[in-house]
Coordinates of C-alpha atoms in Angstrom, one line a residue:
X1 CA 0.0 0.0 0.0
X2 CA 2.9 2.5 0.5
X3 CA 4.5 1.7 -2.6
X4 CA 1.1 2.3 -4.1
X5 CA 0.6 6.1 -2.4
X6 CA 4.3 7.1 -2.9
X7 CA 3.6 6.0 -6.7
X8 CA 0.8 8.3 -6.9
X9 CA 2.3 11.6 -4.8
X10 CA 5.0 10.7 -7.7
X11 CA 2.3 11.1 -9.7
X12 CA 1.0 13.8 -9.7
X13 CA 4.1 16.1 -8.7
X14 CA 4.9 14.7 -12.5
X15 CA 1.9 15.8 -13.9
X16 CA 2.1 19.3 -11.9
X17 CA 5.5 19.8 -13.3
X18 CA 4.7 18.8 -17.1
X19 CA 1.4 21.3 -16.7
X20 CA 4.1 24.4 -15.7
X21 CA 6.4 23.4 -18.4
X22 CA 3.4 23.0 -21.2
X23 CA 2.5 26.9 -19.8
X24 CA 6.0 27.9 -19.7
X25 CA 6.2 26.9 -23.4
X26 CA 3.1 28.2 -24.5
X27 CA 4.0 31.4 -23.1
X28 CA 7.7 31.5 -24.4
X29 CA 5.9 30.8 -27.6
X30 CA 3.6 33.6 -27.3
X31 CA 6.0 35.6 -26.7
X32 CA 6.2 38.8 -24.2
X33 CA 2.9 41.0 -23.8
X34 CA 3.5 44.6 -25.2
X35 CA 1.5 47.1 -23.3
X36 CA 1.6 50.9 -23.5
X37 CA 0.1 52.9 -20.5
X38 CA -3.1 54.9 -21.2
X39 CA -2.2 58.2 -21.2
X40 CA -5.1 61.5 -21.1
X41 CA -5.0 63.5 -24.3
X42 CA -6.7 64.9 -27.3
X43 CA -7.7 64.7 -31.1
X44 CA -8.7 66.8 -33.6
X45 CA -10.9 66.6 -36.2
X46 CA -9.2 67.9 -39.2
X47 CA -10.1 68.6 -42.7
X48 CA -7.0 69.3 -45.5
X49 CA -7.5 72.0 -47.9
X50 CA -5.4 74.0 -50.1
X51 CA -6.1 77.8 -49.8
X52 CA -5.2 81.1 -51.7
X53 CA -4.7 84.0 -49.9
X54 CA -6.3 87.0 -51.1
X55 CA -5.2 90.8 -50.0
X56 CA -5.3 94.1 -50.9
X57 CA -2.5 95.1 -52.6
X58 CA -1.4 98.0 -55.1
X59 CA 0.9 97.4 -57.4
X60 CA 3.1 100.5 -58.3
X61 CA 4.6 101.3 -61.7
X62 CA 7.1 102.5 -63.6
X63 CA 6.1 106.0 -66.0
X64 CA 9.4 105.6 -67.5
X65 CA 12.0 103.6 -68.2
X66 CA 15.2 103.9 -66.0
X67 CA 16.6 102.3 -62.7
X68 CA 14.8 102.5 -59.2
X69 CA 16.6 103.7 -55.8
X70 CA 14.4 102.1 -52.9
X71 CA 14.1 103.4 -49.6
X72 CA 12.9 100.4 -47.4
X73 CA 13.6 96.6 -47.1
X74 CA 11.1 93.7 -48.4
X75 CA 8.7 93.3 -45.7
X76 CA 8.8 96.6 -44.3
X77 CA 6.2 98.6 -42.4
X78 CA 5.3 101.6 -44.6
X79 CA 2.7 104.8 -43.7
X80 CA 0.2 106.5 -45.6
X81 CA 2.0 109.1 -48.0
X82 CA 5.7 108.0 -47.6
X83 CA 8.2 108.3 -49.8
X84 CA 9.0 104.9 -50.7
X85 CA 10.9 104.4 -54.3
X86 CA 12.7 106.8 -57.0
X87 CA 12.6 106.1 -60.3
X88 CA 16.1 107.3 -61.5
X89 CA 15.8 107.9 -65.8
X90 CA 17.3 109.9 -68.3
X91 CA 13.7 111.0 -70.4
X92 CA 13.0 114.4 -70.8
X93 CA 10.2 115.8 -67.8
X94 CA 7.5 115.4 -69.8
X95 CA 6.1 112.8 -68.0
X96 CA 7.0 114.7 -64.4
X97 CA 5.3 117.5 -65.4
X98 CA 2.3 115.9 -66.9
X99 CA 1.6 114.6 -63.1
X100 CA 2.4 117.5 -61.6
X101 CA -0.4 118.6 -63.4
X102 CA -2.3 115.5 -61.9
X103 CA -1.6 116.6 -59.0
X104 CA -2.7 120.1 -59.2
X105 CA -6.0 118.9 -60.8
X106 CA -6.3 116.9 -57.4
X107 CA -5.6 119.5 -55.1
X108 CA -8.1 122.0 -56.7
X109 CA -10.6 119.1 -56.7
X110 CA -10.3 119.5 -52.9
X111 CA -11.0 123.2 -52.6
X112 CA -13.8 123.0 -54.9
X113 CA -16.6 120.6 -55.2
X114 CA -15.1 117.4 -56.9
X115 CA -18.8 116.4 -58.5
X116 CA -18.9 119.6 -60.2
X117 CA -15.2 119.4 -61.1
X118 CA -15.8 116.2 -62.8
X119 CA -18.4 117.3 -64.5
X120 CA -16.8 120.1 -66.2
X121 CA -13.7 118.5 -66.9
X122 CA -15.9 115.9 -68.9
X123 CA -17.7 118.2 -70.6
X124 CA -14.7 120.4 -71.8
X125 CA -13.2 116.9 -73.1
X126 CA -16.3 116.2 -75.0
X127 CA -15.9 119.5 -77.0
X128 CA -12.2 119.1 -77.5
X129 CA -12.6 115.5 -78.3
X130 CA -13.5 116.0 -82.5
X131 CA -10.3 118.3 -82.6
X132 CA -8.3 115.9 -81.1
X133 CA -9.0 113.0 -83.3
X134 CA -8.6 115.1 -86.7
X135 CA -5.0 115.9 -85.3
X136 CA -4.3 112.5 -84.6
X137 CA -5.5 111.1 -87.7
X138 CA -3.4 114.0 -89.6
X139 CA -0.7 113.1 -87.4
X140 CA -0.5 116.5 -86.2
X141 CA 1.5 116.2 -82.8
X142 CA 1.8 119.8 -82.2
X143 CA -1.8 120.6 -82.9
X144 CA -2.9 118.4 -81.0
X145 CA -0.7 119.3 -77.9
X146 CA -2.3 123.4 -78.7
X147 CA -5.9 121.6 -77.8
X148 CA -4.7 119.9 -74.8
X149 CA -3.3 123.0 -73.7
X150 CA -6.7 125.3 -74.6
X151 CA -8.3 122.3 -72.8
X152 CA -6.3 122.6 -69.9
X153 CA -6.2 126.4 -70.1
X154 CA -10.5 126.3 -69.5
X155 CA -9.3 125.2 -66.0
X156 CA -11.2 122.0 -66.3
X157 CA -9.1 119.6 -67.5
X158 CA -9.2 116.2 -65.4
X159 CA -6.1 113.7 -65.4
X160 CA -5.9 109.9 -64.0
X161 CA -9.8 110.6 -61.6
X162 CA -9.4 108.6 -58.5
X163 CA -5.4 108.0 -58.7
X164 CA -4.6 110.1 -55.7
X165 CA -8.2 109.7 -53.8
X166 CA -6.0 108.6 -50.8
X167 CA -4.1 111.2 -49.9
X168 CA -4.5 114.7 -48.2
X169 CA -4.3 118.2 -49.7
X170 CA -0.9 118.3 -47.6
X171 CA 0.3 115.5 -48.8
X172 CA -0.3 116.3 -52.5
X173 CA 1.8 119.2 -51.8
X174 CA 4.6 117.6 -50.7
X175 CA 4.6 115.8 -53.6
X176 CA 4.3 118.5 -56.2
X177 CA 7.2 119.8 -54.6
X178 CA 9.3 116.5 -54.9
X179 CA 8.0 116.3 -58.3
X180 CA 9.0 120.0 -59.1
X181 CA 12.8 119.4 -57.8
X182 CA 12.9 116.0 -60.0
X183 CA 12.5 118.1 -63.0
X184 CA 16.2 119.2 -63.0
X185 CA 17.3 116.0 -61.2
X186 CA 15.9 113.3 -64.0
X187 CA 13.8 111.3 -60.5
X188 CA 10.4 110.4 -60.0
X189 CA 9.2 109.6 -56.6
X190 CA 6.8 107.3 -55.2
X191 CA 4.8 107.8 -52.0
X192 CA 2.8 105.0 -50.8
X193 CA -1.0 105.3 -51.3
X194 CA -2.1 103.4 -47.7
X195 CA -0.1 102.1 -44.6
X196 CA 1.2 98.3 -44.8
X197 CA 3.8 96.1 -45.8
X198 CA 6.0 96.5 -48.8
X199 CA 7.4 93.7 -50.9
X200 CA 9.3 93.5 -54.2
X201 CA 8.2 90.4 -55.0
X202 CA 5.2 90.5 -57.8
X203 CA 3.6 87.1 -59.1
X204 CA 1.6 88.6 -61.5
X205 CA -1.8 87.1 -59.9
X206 CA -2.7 90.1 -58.0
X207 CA -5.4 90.9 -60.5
X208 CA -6.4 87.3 -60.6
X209 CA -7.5 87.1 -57.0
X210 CA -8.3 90.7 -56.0
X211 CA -9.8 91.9 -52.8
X212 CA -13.1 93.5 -54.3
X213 CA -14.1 89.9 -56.1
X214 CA -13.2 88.0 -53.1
X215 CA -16.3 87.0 -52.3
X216 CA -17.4 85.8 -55.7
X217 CA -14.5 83.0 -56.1
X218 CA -15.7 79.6 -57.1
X219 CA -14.0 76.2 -57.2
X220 CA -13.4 76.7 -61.0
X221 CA -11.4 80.3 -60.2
X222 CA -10.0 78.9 -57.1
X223 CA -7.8 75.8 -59.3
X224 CA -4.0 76.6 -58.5
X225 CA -2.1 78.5 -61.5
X226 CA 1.3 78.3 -63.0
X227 CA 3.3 81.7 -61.8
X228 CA 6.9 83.2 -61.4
X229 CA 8.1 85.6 -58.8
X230 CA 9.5 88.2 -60.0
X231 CA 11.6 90.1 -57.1
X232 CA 12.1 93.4 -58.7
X233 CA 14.5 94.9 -55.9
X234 CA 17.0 92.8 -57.5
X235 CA 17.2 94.2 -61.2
X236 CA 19.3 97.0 -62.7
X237 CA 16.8 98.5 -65.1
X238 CA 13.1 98.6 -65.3
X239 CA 10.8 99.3 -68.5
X240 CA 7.7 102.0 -68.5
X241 CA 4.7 100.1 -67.4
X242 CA 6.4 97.3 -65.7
X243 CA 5.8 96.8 -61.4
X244 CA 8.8 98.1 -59.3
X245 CA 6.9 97.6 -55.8
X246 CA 3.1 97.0 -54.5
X247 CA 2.2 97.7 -50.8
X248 CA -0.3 95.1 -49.5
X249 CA -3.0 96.5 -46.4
X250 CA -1.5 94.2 -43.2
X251 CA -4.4 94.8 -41.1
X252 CA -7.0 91.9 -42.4
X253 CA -6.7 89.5 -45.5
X254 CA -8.5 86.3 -47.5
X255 CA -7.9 83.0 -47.7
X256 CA -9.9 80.6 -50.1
X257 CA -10.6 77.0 -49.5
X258 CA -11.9 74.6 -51.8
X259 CA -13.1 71.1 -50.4
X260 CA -15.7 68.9 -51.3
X261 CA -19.2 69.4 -50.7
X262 CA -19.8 66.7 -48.0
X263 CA -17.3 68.8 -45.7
X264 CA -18.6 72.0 -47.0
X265 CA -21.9 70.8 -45.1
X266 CA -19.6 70.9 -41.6
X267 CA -19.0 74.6 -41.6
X268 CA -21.9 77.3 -41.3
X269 CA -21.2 81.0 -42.2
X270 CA -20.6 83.7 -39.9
X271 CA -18.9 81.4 -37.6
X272 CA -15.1 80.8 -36.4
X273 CA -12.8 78.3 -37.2
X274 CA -9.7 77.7 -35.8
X275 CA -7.0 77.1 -38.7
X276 CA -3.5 75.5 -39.1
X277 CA -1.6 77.4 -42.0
X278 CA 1.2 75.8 -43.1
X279 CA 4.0 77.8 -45.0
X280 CA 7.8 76.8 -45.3
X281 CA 8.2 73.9 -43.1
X282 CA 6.2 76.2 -40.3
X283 CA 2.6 75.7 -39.1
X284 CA 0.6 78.3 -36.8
X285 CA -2.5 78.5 -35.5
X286 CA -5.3 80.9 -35.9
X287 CA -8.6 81.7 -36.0
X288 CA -10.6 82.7 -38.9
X289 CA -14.1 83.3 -39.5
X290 CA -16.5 82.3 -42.1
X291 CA -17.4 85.4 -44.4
X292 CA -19.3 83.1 -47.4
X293 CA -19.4 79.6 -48.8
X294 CA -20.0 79.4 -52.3
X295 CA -21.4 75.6 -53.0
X296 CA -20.8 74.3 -56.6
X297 CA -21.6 71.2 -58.1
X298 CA -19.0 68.8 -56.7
X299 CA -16.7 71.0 -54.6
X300 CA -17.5 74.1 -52.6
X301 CA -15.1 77.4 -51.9
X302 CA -15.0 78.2 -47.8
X303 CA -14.2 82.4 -47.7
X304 CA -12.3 82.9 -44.3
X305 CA -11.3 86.1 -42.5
X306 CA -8.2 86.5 -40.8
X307 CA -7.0 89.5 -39.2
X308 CA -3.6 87.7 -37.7
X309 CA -0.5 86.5 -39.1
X310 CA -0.2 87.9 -41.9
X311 CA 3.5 89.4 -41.6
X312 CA 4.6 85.2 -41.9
X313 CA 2.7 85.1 -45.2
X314 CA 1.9 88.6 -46.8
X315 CA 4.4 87.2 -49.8
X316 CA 2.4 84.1 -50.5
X317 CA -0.3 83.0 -52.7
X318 CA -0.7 79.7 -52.0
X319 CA -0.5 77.4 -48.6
X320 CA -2.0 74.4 -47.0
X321 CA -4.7 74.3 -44.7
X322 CA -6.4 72.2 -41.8
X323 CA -9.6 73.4 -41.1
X324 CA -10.3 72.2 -37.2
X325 CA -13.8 71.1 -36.9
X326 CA -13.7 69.3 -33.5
X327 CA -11.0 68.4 -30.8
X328 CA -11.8 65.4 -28.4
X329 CA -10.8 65.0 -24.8
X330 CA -10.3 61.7 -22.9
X331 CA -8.0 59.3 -22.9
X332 CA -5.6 58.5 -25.9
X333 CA -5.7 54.6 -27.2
X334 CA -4.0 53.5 -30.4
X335 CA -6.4 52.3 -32.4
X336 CA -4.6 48.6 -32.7
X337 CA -5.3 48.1 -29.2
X338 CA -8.8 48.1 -29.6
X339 CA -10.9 44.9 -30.0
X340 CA -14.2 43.3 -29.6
X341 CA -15.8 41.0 -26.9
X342 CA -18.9 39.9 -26.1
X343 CA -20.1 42.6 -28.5
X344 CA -18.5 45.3 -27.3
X345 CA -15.9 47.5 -28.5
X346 CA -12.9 47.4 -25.4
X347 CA -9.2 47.0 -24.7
X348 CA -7.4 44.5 -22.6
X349 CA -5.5 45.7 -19.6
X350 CA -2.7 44.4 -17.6
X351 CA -3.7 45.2 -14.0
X352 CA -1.0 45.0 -11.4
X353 CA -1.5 41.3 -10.4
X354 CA -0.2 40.7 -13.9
X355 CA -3.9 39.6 -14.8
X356 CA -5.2 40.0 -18.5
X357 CA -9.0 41.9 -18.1
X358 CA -11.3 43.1 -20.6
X359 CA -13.0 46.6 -20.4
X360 CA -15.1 48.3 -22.3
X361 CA -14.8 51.6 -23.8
X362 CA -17.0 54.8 -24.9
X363 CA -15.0 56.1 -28.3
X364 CA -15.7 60.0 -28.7
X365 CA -13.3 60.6 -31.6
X366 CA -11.0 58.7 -33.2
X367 CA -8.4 58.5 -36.6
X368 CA -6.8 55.8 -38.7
X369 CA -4.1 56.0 -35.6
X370 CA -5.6 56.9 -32.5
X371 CA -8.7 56.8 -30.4
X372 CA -10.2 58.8 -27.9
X373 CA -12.2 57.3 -25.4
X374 CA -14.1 58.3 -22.4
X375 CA -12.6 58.9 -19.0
X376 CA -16.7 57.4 -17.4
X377 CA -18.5 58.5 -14.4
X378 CA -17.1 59.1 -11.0
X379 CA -18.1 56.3 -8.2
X380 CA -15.4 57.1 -5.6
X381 CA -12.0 57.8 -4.6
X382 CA -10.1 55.2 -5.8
X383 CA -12.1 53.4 -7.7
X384 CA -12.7 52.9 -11.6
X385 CA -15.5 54.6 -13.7
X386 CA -18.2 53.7 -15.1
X387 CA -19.6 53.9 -18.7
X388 CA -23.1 52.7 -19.6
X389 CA -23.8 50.2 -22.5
X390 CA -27.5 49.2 -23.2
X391 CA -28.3 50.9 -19.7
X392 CA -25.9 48.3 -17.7
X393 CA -23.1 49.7 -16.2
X394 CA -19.1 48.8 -16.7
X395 CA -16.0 49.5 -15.4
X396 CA -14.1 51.0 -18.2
X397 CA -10.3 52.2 -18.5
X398 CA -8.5 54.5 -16.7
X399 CA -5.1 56.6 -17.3
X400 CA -2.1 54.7 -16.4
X401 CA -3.4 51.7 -17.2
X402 CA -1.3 49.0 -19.1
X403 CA -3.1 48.5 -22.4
X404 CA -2.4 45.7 -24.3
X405 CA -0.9 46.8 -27.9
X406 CA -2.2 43.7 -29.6
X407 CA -5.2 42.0 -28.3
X408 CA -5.1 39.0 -30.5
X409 CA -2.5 37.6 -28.3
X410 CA -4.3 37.6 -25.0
X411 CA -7.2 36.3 -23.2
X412 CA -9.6 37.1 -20.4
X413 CA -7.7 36.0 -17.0
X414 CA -4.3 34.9 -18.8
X415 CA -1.4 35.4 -15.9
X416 CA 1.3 37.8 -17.9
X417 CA 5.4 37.3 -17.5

């Protein structure tokens, strides 16, 4: 009978020992659990666009050909009526004097009533205006300078309407007298128009997307064009007609955003938006608010407002967007380590007995990377939250928990290494 119990205690310490090393192997063959602990953070809901910014800018001109002296560096702050350019050239004042005489026109415009000055001046044109094609069919230069002259002469004559709206009686003065001195000294000044930012760099799309159609662009005008920047600070010479500078208002700009109509459907005018603009290599954040959205047949055009910024971009046309629609709270899971059991979506956690346990989760936001899910109801100190499912409730995770990175290897109430 002894032989027969020591036999069995034998037994079963042989058994006992083949079970650990059948575990042992099974989890050498698994391999180690990779967790990662459960950390609180946030996602955002983001929508991609490309934009084009749209400002108001002046472009400025050369009356002659020559070289240009400037007086400030690209990017520069600039007021109202300052001297910001000379064109240096070796023509004959013609041109100097002709707006002088602009400028005269505009300063008597001030002192008398500039609706009745207009009116005149276009009425003494229309009488002149017979003469003046006869000589310039005939090819009669001089006779046709004598009419312009009479013209002129009647006190009436009106040059370039509107060109120096911007500036004060004051400020036309000083610039006559600039002009007056250039006579003899073959320059031409320029005085900036408004107060912002001057830039030498021209793309030759200011006209495309200008600041009084802003509001009209659609996502057929909105489709990026070929350009060239021209930075005209660097060249020698310049040719009558061609941009030497333009001065772009720094207080408030454009931007326009084409996306497709499904997303079009998440924004609602007259509302805020907070937006990533990304521009060499560099991202920052601002807010911008929904002026218009223009809805087309496939693809709609989102008109923002932005009134910050804008010295990091005034030389750009183009940049890439993300348009922030929402931005979750919680805790931050990757998406691998979700799962599902018994029908509902969870994650496996390592708890600090080493035990694998399930727990459900409440996903409020989520990408093709990450999840965020919710932190649950407080019970009590210490204790885990809740989160409802089908009116029953469940423990869920917490932060610092060990999640399991790939549930496929695990089970409910496996021991870990």
């Amino acid at each position: 009978m002894a032989k027969r119990k020591n036999f069995g205690i034998k037994n079963f310490f042989f058994s006992l020992i083949a079970v650990c090393i059948v575990i042992y192997i099974f989890q050498s063959l698994h391999g180690t659990i990779e967790t990662a602990v459960a950390e609180k953070g946030d996602l955002e809901n983001i929508i991609k666009a490309e934009g084009i910014i749209v400002k108001d800018e002046k472009i400025y001109n050369a009356t002659l050909d020559g070289s240009v002296t400037y007086y400030f560096e690209e990017g520069s702050k600039v007021k109202q009526g300052q001297l910001v350019a000379d064109l240096n050239t070796d023509a004959n004042s013609v041109q100097v004097n002709r707006q002088i005489a602009e400028i005269d026109a505009a300063i008597n415009s001030r002192n008398k009533n500039p609706e009745a000055s207009a009116a005149v001046a276009k009425e003494t044109l229309i009488l002149y205006e017979a003469d003046m094609q006869q000589a310039i069919l005939k090819n009669d230069l001089d006779g046709m300078y004598n009419i312009v002259s009479q013209a002129d002469n009647d006190g009436s004559l009106e040059v370039n309407q509107g060109t120096y709206d911007a500036y004060d009686v004051n400020q036309l003065a000083n610039m006559k007298k600039d002009l007056e001195k250039s006579v003899s000294t073959n320059k031409v000044p320029y005085y900036s128009a408004k107060a912002g930012i001057i830039t030498y760099k021209i793309d030759g799309l200011e006209n495309v997307y200008s600041i009084e159609d802003v509001y009209n662009l659609t996502a057929s005008s909105t489709l990026k064009k070929e350009y060239t920047v021209s930075d005209k600070s660097t060249k020698e010479s310049v040719s009558a007609n061609e941009g030497i500078l333009k001065v772009i208002r720094n207080f408030d700009y454009y931007i326009a955003a084409t996306v497709d109509n499904e997303k079009a459907k998440l924004f609602t005018e007259n509302k805020y938006i907070k937006t990533r603009i990304h521009s060499d290599g560099q991202s920052h954040e601002v807010w911008g608010f929904i002026k218009k959205i223009n809805y087309g047949s496939e693809q709609s055009v989102l008109i923002l407002y932005f009134d910050d910024y804008f010295y990091k971009i005034y030389d750009k046309r183009y940049v890439d967007l993300e348009l922030i629609t929402d931005i979750y709270e919680g805790i931050k899971i990757n998406t691998q380590s979700l799962t599902e059991k018994d029908g509902m979506t969870g994650v496996y956690v390592q708890d600090a007995s080493n035990i694998i346990k399930f727990f459900p989760v409440e996903i409020i936001g989520r990408d093709e990377n990450f999840a965020i899910v919710g932190l649950g109801e407080y019970i009590e100190k210490d204790e885990r939250r809740i989160i409802k499912i089908d009116g029953k409730n469940f423990y869920t995770v917490k932060i610092f928990d060990k999640v399991v990175s790939d549930p496929e290897t695990v089970y409910e109430g496996q021991i870990a290494d």
